[in-house]
Coordinates of C-alpha atoms in Angstrom, one line a residue:
Chain W
X1 CA 98.0 106.1 112.6
X2 CA 98.5 109.7 111.4
X3 CA 101.2 112.1 112.2
X4 CA 99.1 113.8 114.8
X5 CA 98.2 110.4 116.4
X6 CA 101.9 109.6 116.4
X7 CA 102.6 112.9 118.2
X8 CA 99.9 112.1 120.7
X9 CA 101.3 108.6 121.4
X10 CA 104.7 110.1 121.8
X11 CA 103.5 112.8 124.2
X12 CA 102.0 110.1 126.4
X13 CA 105.4 108.4 126.6
X14 CA 107.4 111.6 127.0
X15 CA 105.3 113.1 129.8
X16 CA 108.1 115.4 130.9
X17 CA 108.2 117.2 127.6
X18 CA 105.9 120.1 126.5
X19 CA 103.5 119.0 123.8
X20 CA 104.9 121.7 121.6
X21 CA 108.4 120.2 121.8
X22 CA 107.1 116.7 120.9
X23 CA 105.4 118.2 117.9
X24 CA 108.6 120.0 116.9
X25 CA 110.8 116.9 117.5
X26 CA 108.7 114.7 115.3
X27 CA 108.7 117.3 112.5
X28 CA 112.5 117.8 113.0
X29 CA 113.1 114.0 112.6
X30 CA 111.0 113.8 109.4
X31 CA 112.7 116.9 108.0
X32 CA 116.2 115.5 108.7
X33 CA 115.4 112.2 107.1
X34 CA 113.9 113.8 104.1
X35 CA 116.8 116.2 103.8
X36 CA 119.3 113.4 104.0
X37 CA 117.5 111.5 101.3
X38 CA 117.3 114.6 99.1
X39 CA 121.1 114.8 99.3
X40 CA 121.6 111.1 98.5
X41 CA 122.5 110.0 102.1
X42 CA 121.3 106.7 103.5
X43 CA 119.5 106.4 106.8
X44 CA 119.9 103.3 108.9
X45 CA 117.7 102.8 112.0
X46 CA 118.6 99.6 113.8
X47 CA 115.5 97.4 114.4
X48 CA 113.3 99.6 112.2
X49 CA 114.9 99.7 108.8
X50 CA 116.8 101.7 106.3
X51 CA 115.9 104.4 103.8
X52 CA 117.9 104.9 100.6
X53 CA 117.5 106.0 97.0
X54 CA 116.8 103.7 94.1
X55 CA 117.6 104.9 90.5
X56 CA 114.9 104.6 87.9
X57 CA 116.5 104.6 84.4
X58 CA 115.2 106.9 81.6
X59 CA 112.3 105.5 79.7
X60 CA 109.8 106.4 77.0
X61 CA 106.4 107.0 78.5
X62 CA 103.1 108.0 77.0
X63 CA 100.7 110.8 77.5
X64 CA 97.6 108.8 78.5
X65 CA 95.3 111.4 77.0
X66 CA 96.9 111.8 73.6
X67 CA 98.9 108.6 73.3
X68 CA 102.0 110.7 72.3
X69 CA 105.3 109.3 73.4
X70 CA 107.4 111.3 75.8
X71 CA 111.0 110.8 76.8
X72 CA 111.2 110.5 80.6
X73 CA 114.6 111.2 82.2
X74 CA 116.1 108.9 84.8
X75 CA 115.3 109.8 88.4
X76 CA 115.8 108.7 92.0
X77 CA 113.0 107.4 94.2
X78 CA 113.0 106.9 98.0
X79 CA 113.1 103.3 99.1
X80 CA 112.6 101.7 102.5
X81 CA 113.8 98.3 103.5
X82 CA 112.3 97.1 106.8
X83 CA 114.8 95.8 109.4
X84 CA 114.7 92.3 110.9
X85 CA 112.9 93.3 114.1
X86 CA 110.2 95.2 112.2
X87 CA 109.7 92.4 109.8
X88 CA 109.4 89.9 112.6
X89 CA 107.0 92.0 114.7
X90 CA 104.7 92.7 111.7
X91 CA 104.7 89.1 110.9
X92 CA 103.6 88.1 114.4
X93 CA 106.9 86.8 115.6
X94 CA 107.6 88.2 119.1
X95 CA 111.3 88.1 120.0
X96 CA 111.8 87.2 123.6
X97 CA 114.2 90.0 124.2
X98 CA 116.0 92.1 121.6
X99 CA 119.2 92.3 123.6
X100 CA 121.2 92.4 120.3
X101 CA 119.3 95.5 119.2
X102 CA 120.7 98.1 121.5
Chain A
X1 CA 128.4 107.5 106.1
X2 CA 124.7 106.8 106.8
X3 CA 122.5 108.9 109.1
X4 CA 121.7 107.0 112.3
X5 CA 119.7 107.5 115.5
X6 CA 122.7 109.2 117.1
X7 CA 122.7 112.0 114.5
X8 CA 118.9 112.4 114.8
X9 CA 119.3 112.7 118.6
X10 CA 122.1 115.3 118.1
X11 CA 119.8 117.3 115.8
X12 CA 117.0 117.3 118.5
X13 CA 119.5 118.4 121.0
X14 CA 120.6 121.3 118.8
X15 CA 117.3 122.3 117.2
X16 CA 114.6 121.5 119.9
X17 CA 116.8 122.0 123.0
X18 CA 116.2 118.5 124.5
X19 CA 119.0 117.3 126.7
X20 CA 121.1 114.4 125.4
X21 CA 119.2 111.8 127.3
X22 CA 115.8 113.1 126.3
X23 CA 116.9 113.4 122.7
X24 CA 118.0 109.8 122.6
X25 CA 114.8 108.6 124.3
X26 CA 112.8 110.7 121.9
X27 CA 114.3 109.1 118.8
X28 CA 113.9 105.6 120.3
X29 CA 110.3 106.3 121.1
X30 CA 109.6 107.7 117.7
X31 CA 110.5 104.4 115.9
X32 CA 109.1 102.3 118.7
X33 CA 105.6 103.9 118.4
X34 CA 105.6 103.4 114.7
X35 CA 106.8 99.8 115.0
X36 CA 104.1 99.0 117.6
X37 CA 101.4 100.5 115.3
X38 CA 102.6 98.4 112.4
X39 CA 102.9 95.3 114.6
X40 CA 99.2 95.8 115.6
X41 CA 98.4 95.9 111.9
X42 CA 97.9 99.6 111.7
X43 CA 99.0 101.6 108.7
X44 CA 101.2 104.7 109.5
X45 CA 100.5 107.8 107.5
X46 CA 102.9 110.7 107.8
X47 CA 101.8 113.6 105.6
X48 CA 104.6 115.2 103.6
X49 CA 106.8 112.1 104.1
X50 CA 105.0 109.0 103.2
X51 CA 102.9 106.0 104.3
X52 CA 104.0 102.7 105.8
X53 CA 101.5 100.2 104.5
X54 CA 101.0 96.5 105.3
X55 CA 100.5 93.9 102.7
X56 CA 99.5 90.3 103.1
X57 CA 101.6 87.9 101.0
X58 CA 100.4 84.4 100.1
X59 CA 102.7 81.4 100.4
X60 CA 104.8 81.0 97.2
X61 CA 107.4 78.5 96.1
X62 CA 111.0 79.4 96.8
X63 CA 114.4 77.9 96.6
X64 CA 117.5 77.7 98.8
X65 CA 120.0 79.6 96.5
X66 CA 122.9 77.6 97.9
X67 CA 121.6 74.1 97.7
X68 CA 118.9 74.6 95.0
X69 CA 116.5 72.8 97.3
X70 CA 112.8 73.8 96.9
X71 CA 111.2 75.2 100.0
X72 CA 108.0 77.1 100.2
X73 CA 108.1 80.8 101.4
X74 CA 105.4 80.9 104.0
X75 CA 102.5 83.4 103.9
X76 CA 103.4 86.6 105.7
X77 CA 102.6 90.2 106.3
X78 CA 105.1 92.8 105.1
X79 CA 105.7 96.5 105.4
X80 CA 106.0 98.6 102.3
X81 CA 106.8 102.3 102.2
X82 CA 105.0 104.6 99.8
X83 CA 106.8 108.0 99.6
X84 CA 104.5 111.0 99.6
X85 CA 104.5 113.5 96.7
X86 CA 106.5 116.1 98.6
X87 CA 109.3 113.6 99.4
X88 CA 109.3 112.2 95.9
X89 CA 109.8 115.7 94.4
X90 CA 112.6 116.5 96.8
X91 CA 114.4 113.3 96.0
X92 CA 113.9 113.4 92.2
X93 CA 116.0 116.5 92.0
X94 CA 119.0 114.6 93.4
X95 CA 121.5 114.5 90.5
X96 CA 123.3 111.4 91.8
X97 CA 126.9 110.7 92.6
X98 CA 128.4 109.9 89.2
X99 CA 125.7 107.4 88.2
X100 CA 123.9 107.6 84.8

């Protein structure tokens, strides 16, 4: 499923919304999540999962072409941890009713 | 404080002009649609953000950390997130909060 297919699927569910608004809404959500990560803020979506940053310590890498060693500084990378409901659904476990999830 | 669905809905209310109920439904629907796709075994690719991929894991030996008892971890399908180049670059620039 691509971003445009996601927008199409959402538009079918939100029939009262203009297509343009669905597109805008999806972009806005992704931008807000990206922006939050870029400022080091966690995102927690119940039943889906959480996004956070993981620190990668500095290391000595190599230029694959020349073999020269290069000092690489530490950096942060985005990390996603799937939530319980997503883990279960993906693994073929169907919860009878996720009453606890809302 | 972590960002949650409530703040995402608030942002849609402010930036897209959805009313509060529409905004809440929109955010729920966004994550439901992705979860349904993944549950069907479909990868989700969001350009500029990242891909949610599915990986098949074989059964492997495990241990109950409390009792030390050996129990196999069953074969399963798991979701992994591969951030896109654009998101990686934005996040790399983060200086951290006193770490290092």
